Short mmCIF file of C-alpha atoms in Angstrom, two decimals:
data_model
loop_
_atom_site.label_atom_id
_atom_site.label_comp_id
_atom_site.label_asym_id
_atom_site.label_seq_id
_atom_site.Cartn_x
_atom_site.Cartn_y
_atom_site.Cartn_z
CA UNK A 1269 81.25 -68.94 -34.44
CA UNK A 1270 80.77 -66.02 -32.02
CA UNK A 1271 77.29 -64.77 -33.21
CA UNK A 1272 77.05 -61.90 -30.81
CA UNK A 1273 77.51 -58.25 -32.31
CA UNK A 1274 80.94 -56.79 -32.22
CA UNK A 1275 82.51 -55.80 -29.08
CA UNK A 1276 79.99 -58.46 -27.47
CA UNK A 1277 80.85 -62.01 -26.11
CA UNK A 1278 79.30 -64.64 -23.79
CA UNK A 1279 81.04 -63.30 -21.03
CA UNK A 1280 79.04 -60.00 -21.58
CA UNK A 1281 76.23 -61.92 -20.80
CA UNK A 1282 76.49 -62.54 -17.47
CA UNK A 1283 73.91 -64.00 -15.94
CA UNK A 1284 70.64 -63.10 -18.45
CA UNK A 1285 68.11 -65.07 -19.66
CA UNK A 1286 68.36 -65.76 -23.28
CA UNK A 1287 69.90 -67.94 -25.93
CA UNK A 1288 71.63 -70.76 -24.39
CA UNK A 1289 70.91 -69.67 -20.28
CA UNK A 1290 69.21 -71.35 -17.41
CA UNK A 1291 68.16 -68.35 -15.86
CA UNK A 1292 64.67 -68.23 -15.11
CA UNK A 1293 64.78 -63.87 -14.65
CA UNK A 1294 63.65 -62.26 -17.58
CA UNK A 1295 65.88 -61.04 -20.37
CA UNK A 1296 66.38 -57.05 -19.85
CA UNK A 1297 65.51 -55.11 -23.07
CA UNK A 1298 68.51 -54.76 -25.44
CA UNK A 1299 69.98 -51.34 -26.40
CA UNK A 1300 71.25 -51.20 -29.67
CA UNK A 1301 73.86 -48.62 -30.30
CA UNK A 1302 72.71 -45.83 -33.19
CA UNK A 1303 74.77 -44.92 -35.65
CA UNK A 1304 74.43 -41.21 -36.84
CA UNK A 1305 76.01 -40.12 -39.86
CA UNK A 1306 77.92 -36.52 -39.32
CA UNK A 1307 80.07 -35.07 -37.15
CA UNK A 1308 82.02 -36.89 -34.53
CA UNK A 1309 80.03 -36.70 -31.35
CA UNK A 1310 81.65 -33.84 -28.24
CA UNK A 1311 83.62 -35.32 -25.89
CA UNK A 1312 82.27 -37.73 -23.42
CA UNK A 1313 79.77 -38.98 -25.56
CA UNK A 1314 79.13 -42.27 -27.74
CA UNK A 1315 78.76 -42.25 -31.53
CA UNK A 1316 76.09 -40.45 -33.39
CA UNK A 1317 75.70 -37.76 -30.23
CA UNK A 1318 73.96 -40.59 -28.32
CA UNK A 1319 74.77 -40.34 -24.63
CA UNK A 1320 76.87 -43.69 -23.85
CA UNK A 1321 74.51 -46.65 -22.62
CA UNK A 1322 74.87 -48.59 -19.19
CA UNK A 1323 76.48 -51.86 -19.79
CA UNK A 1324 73.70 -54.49 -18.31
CA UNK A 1325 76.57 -56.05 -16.04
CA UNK A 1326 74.07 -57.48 -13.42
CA UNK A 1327 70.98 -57.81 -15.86
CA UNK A 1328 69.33 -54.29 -13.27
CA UNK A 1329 70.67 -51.64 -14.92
CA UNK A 1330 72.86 -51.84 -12.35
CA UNK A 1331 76.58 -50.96 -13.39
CA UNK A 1332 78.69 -48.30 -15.04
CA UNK A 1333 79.27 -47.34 -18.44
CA UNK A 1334 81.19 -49.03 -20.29
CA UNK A 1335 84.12 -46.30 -20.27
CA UNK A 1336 85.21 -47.06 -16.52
CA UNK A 1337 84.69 -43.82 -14.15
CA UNK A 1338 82.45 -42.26 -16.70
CA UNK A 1339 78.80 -41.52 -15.18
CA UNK A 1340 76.49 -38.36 -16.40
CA UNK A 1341 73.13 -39.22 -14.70
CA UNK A 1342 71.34 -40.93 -17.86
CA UNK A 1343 68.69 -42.64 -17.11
CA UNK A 1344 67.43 -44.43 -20.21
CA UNK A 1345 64.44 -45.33 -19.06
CA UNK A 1346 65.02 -49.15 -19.57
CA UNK A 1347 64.50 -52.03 -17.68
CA UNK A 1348 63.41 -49.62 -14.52
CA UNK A 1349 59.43 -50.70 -14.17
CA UNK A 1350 58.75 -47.30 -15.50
CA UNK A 1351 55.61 -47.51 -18.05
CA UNK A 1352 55.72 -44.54 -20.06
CA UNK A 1353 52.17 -42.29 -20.19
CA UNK A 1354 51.10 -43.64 -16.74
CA UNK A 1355 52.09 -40.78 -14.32
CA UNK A 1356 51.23 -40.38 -11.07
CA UNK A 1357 53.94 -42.32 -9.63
CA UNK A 1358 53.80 -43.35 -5.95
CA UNK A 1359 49.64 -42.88 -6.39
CA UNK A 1360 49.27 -45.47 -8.01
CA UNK A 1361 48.64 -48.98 -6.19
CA UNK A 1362 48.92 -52.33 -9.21
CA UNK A 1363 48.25 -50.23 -11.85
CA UNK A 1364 45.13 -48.47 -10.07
CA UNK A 1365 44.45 -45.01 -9.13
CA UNK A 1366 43.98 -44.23 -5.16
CA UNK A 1367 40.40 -43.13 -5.39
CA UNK A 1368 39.07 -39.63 -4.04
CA UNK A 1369 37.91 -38.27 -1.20
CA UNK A 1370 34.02 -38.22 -0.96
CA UNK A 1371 33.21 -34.34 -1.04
CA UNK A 1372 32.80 -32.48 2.52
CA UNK A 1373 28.83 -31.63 1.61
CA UNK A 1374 28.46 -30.16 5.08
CA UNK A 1375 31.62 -27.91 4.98
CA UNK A 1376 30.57 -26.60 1.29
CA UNK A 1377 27.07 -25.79 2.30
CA UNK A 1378 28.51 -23.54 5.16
CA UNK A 1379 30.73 -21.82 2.97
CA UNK A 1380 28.27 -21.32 0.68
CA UNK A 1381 26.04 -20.08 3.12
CA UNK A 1382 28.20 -17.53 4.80
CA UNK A 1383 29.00 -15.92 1.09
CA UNK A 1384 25.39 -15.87 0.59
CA UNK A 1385 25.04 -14.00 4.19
CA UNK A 1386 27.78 -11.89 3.76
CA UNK A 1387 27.05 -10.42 0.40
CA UNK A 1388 23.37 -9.90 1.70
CA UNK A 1389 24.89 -7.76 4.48
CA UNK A 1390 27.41 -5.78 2.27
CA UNK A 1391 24.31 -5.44 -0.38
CA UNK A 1392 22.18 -4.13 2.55
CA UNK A 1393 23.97 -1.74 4.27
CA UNK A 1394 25.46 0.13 0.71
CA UNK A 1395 21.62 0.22 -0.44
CA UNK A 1396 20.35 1.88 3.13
CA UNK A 1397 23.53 4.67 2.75
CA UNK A 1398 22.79 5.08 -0.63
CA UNK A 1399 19.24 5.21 -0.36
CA UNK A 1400 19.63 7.95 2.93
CA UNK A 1401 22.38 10.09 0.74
CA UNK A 1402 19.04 10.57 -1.74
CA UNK A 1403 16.77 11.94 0.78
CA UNK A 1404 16.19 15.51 0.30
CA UNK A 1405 16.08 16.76 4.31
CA UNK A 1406 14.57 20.31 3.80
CA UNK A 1407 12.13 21.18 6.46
CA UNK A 1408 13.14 21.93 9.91
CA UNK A 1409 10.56 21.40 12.53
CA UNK A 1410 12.78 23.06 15.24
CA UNK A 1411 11.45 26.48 14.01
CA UNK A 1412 8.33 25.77 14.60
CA UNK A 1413 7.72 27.61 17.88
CA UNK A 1414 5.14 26.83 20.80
CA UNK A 1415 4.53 23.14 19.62
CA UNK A 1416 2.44 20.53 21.81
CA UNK A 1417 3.77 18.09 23.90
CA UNK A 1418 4.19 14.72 22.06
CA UNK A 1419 1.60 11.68 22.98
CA UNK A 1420 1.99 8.04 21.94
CA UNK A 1421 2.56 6.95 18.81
CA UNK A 1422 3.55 8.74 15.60
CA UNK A 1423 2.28 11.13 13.85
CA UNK A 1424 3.10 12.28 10.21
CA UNK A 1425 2.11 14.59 8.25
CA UNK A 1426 1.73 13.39 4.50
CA UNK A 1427 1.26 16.67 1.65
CA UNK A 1428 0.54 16.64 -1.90
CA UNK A 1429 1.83 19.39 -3.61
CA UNK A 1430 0.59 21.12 -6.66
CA UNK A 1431 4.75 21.91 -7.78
CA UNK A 1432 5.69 21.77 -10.82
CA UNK A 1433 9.40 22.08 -10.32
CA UNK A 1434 11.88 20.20 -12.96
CA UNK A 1435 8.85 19.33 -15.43
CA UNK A 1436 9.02 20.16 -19.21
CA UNK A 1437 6.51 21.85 -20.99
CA UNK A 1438 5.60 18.57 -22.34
CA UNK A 1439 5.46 17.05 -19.11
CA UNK A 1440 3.40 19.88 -18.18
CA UNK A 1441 0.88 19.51 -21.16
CA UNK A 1442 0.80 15.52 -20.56
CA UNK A 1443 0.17 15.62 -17.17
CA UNK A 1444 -2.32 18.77 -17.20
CA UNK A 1445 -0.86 20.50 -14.83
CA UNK A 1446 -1.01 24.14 -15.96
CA UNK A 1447 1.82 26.00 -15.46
CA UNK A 1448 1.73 28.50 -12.28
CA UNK A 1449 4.40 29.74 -10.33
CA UNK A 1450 5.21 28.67 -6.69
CA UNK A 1451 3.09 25.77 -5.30
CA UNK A 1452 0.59 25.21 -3.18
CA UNK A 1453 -0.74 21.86 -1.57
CA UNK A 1454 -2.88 19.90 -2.82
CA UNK A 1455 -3.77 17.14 0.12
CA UNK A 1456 -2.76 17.07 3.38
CA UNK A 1457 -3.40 13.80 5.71
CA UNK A 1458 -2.12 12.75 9.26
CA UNK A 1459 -0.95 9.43 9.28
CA UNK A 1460 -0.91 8.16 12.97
CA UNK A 1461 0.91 5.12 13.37
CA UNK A 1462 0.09 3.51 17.16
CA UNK A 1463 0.26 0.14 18.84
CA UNK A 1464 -3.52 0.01 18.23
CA UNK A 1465 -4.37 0.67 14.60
CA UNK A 1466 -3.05 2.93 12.09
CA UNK A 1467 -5.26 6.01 11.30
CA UNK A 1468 -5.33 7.89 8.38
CA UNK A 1469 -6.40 11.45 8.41
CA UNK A 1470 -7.76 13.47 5.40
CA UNK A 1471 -7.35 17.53 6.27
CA UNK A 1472 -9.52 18.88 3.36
CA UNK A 1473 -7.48 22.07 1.88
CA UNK A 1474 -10.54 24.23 1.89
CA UNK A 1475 -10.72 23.60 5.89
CA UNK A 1476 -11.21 26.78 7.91
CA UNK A 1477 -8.49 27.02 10.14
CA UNK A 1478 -6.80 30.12 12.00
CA UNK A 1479 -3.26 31.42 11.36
CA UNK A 1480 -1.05 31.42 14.68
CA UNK A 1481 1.73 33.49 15.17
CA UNK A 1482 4.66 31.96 13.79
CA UNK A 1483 8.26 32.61 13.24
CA UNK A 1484 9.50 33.03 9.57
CA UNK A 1485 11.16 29.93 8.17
CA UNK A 1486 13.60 32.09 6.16
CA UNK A 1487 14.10 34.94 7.88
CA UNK A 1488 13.38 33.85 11.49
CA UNK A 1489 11.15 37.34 11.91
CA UNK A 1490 8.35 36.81 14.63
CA UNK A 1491 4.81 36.85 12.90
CA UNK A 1492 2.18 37.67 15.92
CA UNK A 1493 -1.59 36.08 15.54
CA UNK A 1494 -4.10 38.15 14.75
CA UNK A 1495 -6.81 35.42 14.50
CA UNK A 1496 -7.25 35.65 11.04
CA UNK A 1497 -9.24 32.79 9.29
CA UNK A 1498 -8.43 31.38 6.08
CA UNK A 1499 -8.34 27.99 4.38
CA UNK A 1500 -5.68 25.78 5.76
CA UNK A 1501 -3.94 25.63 2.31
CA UNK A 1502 -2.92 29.58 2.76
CA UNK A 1503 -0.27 28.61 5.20
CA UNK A 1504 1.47 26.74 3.08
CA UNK A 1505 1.10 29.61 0.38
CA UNK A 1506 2.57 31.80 3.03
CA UNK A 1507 5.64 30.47 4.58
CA UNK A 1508 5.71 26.85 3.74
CA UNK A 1509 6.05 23.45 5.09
CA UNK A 1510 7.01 25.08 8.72
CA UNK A 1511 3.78 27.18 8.70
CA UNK A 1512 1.73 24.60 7.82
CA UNK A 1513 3.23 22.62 10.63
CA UNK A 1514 2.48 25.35 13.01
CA UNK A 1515 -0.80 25.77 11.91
CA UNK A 1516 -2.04 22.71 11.91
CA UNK A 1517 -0.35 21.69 15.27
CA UNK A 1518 -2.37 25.32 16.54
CA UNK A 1519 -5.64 23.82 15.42
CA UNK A 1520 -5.39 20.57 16.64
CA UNK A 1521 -3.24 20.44 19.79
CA UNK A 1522 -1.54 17.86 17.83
CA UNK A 1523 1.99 17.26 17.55
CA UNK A 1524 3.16 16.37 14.30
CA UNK A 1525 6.47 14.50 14.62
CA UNK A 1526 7.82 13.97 10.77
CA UNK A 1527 6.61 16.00 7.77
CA UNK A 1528 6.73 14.26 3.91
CA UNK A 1529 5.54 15.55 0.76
CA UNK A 1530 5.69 15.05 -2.83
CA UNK A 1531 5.19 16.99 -5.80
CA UNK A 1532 3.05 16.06 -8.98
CA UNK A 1533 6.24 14.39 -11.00
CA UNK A 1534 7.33 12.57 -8.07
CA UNK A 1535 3.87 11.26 -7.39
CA UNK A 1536 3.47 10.07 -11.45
CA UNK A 1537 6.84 8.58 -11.49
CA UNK A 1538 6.79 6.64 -8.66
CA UNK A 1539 3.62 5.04 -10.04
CA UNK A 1540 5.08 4.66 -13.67
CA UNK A 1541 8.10 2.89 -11.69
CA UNK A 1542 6.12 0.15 -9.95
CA UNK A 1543 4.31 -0.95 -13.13
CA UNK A 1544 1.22 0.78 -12.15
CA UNK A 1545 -1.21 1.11 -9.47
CA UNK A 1546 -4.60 -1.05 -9.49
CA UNK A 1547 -7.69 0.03 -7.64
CA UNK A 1548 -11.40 -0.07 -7.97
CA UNK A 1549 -12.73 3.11 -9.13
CA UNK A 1550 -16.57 3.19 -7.50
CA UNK A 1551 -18.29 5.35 -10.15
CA UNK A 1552 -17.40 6.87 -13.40
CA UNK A 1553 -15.05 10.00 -13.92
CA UNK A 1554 -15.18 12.26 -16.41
CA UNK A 1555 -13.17 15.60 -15.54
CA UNK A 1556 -11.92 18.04 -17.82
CA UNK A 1557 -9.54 20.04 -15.34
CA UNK A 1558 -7.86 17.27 -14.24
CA UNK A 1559 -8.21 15.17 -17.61
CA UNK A 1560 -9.68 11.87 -15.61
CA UNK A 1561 -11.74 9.57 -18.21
CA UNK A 1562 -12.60 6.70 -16.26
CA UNK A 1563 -14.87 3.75 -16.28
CA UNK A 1564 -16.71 2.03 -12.90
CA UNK A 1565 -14.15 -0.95 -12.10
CA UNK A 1566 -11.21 -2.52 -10.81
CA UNK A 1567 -8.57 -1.47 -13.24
CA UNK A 1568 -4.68 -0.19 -13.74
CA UNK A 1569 -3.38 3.36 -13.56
CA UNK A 1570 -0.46 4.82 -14.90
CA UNK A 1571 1.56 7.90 -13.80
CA UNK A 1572 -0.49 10.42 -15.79
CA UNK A 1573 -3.66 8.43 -15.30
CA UNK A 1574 -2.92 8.50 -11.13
CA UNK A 1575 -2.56 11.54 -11.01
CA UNK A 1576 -5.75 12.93 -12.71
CA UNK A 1577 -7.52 10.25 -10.77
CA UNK A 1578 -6.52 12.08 -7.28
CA UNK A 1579 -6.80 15.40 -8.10
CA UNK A 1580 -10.37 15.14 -9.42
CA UNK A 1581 -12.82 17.27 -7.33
CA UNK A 1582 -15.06 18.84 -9.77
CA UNK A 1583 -16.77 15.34 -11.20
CA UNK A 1584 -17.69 14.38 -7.67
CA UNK A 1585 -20.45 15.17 -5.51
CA UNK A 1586 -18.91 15.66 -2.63
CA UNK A 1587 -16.16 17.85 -3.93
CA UNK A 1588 -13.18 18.19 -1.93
CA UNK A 1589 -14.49 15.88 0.89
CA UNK A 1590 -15.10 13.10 -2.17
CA UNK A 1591 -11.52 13.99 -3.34
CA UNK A 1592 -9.93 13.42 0.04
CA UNK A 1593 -11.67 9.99 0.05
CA UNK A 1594 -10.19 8.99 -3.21
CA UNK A 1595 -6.57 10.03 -2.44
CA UNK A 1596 -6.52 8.28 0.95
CA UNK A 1597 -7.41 5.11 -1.21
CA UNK A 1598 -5.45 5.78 -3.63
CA UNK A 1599 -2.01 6.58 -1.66
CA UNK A 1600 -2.79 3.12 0.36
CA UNK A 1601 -2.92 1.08 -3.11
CA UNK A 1602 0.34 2.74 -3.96
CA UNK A 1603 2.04 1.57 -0.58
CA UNK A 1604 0.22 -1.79 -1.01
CA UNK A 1605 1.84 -2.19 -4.18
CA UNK A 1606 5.36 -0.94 -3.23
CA UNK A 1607 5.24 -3.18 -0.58
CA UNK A 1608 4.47 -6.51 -2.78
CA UNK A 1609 7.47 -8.72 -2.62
CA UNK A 1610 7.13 -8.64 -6.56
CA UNK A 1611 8.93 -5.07 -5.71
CA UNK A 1612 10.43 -5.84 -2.98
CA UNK A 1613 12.75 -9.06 -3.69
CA UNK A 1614 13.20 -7.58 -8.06
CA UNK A 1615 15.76 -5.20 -7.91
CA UNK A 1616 14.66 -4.45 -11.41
CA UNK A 1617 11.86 -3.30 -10.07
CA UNK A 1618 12.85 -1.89 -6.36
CA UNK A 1619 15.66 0.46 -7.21
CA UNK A 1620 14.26 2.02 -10.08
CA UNK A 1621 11.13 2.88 -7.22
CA UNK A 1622 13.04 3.94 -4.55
CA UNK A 1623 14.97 6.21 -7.10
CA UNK A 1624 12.11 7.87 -8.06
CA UNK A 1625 10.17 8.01 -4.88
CA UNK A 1626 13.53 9.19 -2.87
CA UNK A 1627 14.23 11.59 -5.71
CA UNK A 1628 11.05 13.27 -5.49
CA UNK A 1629 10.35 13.44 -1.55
CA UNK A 1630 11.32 16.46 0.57
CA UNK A 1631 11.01 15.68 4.62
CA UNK A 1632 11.97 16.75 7.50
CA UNK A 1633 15.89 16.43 8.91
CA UNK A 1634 14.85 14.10 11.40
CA UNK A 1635 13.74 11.79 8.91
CA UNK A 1636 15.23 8.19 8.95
CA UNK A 1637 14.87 5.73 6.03
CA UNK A 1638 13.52 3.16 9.28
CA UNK A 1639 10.24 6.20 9.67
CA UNK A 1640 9.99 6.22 5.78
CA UNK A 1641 9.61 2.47 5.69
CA UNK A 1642 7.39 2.82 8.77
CA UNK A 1643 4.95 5.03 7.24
CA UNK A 1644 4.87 3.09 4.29
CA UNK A 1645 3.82 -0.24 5.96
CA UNK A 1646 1.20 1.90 7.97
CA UNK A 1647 -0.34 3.12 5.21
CA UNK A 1648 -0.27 -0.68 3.51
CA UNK A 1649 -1.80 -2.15 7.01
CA UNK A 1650 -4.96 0.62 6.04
CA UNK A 1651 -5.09 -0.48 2.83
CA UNK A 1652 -5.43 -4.08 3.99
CA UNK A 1653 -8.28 -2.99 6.37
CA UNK A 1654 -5.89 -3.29 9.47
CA UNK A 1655 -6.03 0.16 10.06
CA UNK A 1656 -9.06 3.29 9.65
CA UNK A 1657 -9.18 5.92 7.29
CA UNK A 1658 -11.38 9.06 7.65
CA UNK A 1659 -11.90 12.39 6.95
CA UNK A 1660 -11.23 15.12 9.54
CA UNK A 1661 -14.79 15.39 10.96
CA UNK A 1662 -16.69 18.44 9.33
CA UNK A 1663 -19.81 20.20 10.74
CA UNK A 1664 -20.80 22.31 8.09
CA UNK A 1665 -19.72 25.63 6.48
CA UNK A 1666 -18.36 28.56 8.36
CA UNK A 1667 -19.29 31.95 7.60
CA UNK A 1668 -16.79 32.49 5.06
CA UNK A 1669 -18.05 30.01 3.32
CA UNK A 1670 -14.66 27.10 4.41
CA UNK A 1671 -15.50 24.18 5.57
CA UNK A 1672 -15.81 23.88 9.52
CA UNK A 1673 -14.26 21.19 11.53
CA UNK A 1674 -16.58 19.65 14.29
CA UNK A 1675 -14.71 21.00 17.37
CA UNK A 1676 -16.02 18.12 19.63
CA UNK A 1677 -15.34 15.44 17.59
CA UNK A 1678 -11.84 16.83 16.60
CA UNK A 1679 -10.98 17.01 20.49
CA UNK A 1680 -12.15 13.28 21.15
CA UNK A 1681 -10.15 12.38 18.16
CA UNK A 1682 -6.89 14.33 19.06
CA UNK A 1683 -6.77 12.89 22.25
CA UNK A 1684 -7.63 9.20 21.60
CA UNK A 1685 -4.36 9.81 18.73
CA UNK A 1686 -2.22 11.38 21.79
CA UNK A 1687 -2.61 8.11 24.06
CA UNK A 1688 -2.78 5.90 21.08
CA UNK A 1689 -5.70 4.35 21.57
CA UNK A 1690 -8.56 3.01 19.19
CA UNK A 1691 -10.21 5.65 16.91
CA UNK A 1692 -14.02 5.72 17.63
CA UNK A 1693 -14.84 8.98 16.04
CA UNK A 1694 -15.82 8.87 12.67
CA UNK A 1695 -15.25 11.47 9.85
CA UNK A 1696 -17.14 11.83 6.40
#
């Protein structure tokens, strides 16, 4: 009795290892035909819609169909080797996957390292143009006529001013400013910065110094001297930043190379921005004016606080000379501070300060960002005992009652700053 489904016989067989053979190859899996209830399948296909199987002739898969001449491509999947979920195909070697590379440390470190470099650069350069677009450039030394020649070195000229332009009546009121018209300076200093030693340079305001002719800076008119004495303050009263310029070059026979100055909301903001300035206050301050309340000590100052601490006069002794003192220490714990790399490296920190500092400077229209950053280390290097602060020396009161400048000392001085070397004179 033929026990083989229908259609089926030994001869079908062939050569496969199963019931009744010898063959020692393994049996091929058997592909039962599905029956699906329905519709008659489309042409060219078995029963049920089922593509038509390969007849086993050779026990491979090797073969036709069973319908001679008919051959669609199917691939059943059976009998190939093929295990299903494994993927990967020619990767892998007995069932095991070729393993990976070790990483190329050396070639991801350099990578790394030039997208580190390169977005230090890019960083760099749009800070310095932005930073130079924010520079106000309004004083122009080229109208300042009969200047001296230039020494050694560089020499700027640093001013306070007592403007109160853009501040709110609040701001005003808070910061005790009053509220007059125009501005006038408060400080002056030279900062000299040389190969040996940075000097700093108090010019007390109430200094008697003589006006020189000068050209307008607005309306170019020629002004001629007519000796008159006054306190060097009135210049800048007069015709601004160029007169002063010209006045104090007249006085000196100093040439002043880059002018900066900064008004009293500039000054407090730039403190406010930095977290504060700390300094050791050498006696205690009490000063209505200027609203200064302070205790003997190393402390903190604020904005509002630093600026009633350097424009005190009227609490100390020494008056404007004490004042000058103060300020000079003062301004170098500010460029100490700017200078920390706590401000430096946080740009949290550093572009909030150069917003406000930038924002509130007015120099000259040769000024670089490179001279700003110079005269802020040179004035960190004095802090830091590097360099020598002083007032300009002072020999007593002239007849209208300003203070006189010791014309001996002041020459020694002037030309030790013109061929840059060490400062021996000494100022009070």
């Amino acid at each position: 009795m033929n026990d083989w489904p229908q259609a089926w016989s030994d001869d079908n067989r062939g050569n496969r290892y199963g019931r009744g053979s010898a063959s020692a190859q393994p049996e091929g899996a058997r592909v039962m035909r599905q029956v699906r209830r329905g519709q008659a399948a489309p042409p060219g296909q078995g029963y049920g819609g089922v593509p038509r199987q390969q007849s086993y002739v050779d026990g491979q898969g090797h073969g036709g169909y069973q319908d001679s001449g008919y051959d669609d491509g199917y691939d059943s999947g059976y009998n190939t080797g093929q295990v299903y979920g494994g993927g990967g195909g020619g990767r892998d070697r007995g069932g095991m996957r070729e393993p990976r590379p070790a990483p190329n440390w050396r070639r991801r470190i350099k990578v790394t390292a030039i997208t580190l470099v390169t977005l230090l650069l890019v960083t760099s350069v749009a800070t310095y143009f932005w930073a130079d677009s924010k520079l106000n450039r309004e004083v122009d030394l080229s109208k300042v006529i009969e200047r001296p020649e230039a020494g050694e070195g560089t020499n700027y000229l640093i001013v306070g001013s007592d403007s109160r332009a853009g501040m709110s009546a609040e701001e005003k009121k808070r910061l005790r400013t009053g509220s007059a018209e125009g501005k006038r300076t408060d400080s002056m200093m030279i900062l000299h910065v040389g190969s040996n030693g940075d000097t700093l340079i108090s010019l007390p305001r109430d200094s008697n110094v003589t006006i020189p002719s000068y050209k307008g800076s607005d309306s170019g008119k020629f002004y001629e001297g007519t000796g008159r004495q006054t306190k060097l303050n009135a210049a800048y009263s007069e015709d601004g930043p160029e007169l002063l310029v010209r006045t104090v070059e007249a006085n000196t026979n100093l040439r002043i190379d880059h002018y900066v100055e900064i008004g009293f909301a500039g000054f407090a903001n730039i403190v406010d921005s930095v977290g504060g300035v700390e300094i050791d206050i050498p006696q205690d301050i009490k000063d209505s004016k200027s609203g200064a309340d302070f205790k003997k000590g190393k402390q903190t100052l604020n904005g509002e606080e630093s600026l009633a601490f350097v424009r005190t006069r009227y609490a100390l002794a020494g008056s404007d000379l004490d004042r000058t003192k103060n300020q000079q220490k003062f301004l170098s714990a500010l460029a100490n501070q700017v200078a920390t790399p706590g401000t430096v490296l946080n740009p949290f920190k550093l572009y909030p300060t150069m917003g406000a500092g930038l924002d509130s400077l007015i120099v000259d229209k040769d000024m670089s960002l490179w001279d700003l950053a110079s005269m802020f280390w040179a004035m960190k290097s004095v802090s830091g005992g590097e360099g020598k602060s002083m007032n300009m020396p002072i020999s007593g009161n002239a007849a209208n009652g300003n203070l006189q400048w010791d014309t001996a000392k002041v020459k020694t001085l002037v030309e030790q700053l013109k061929n840059d070397e060490k400062v021996t004179v000494s100022g009070k």
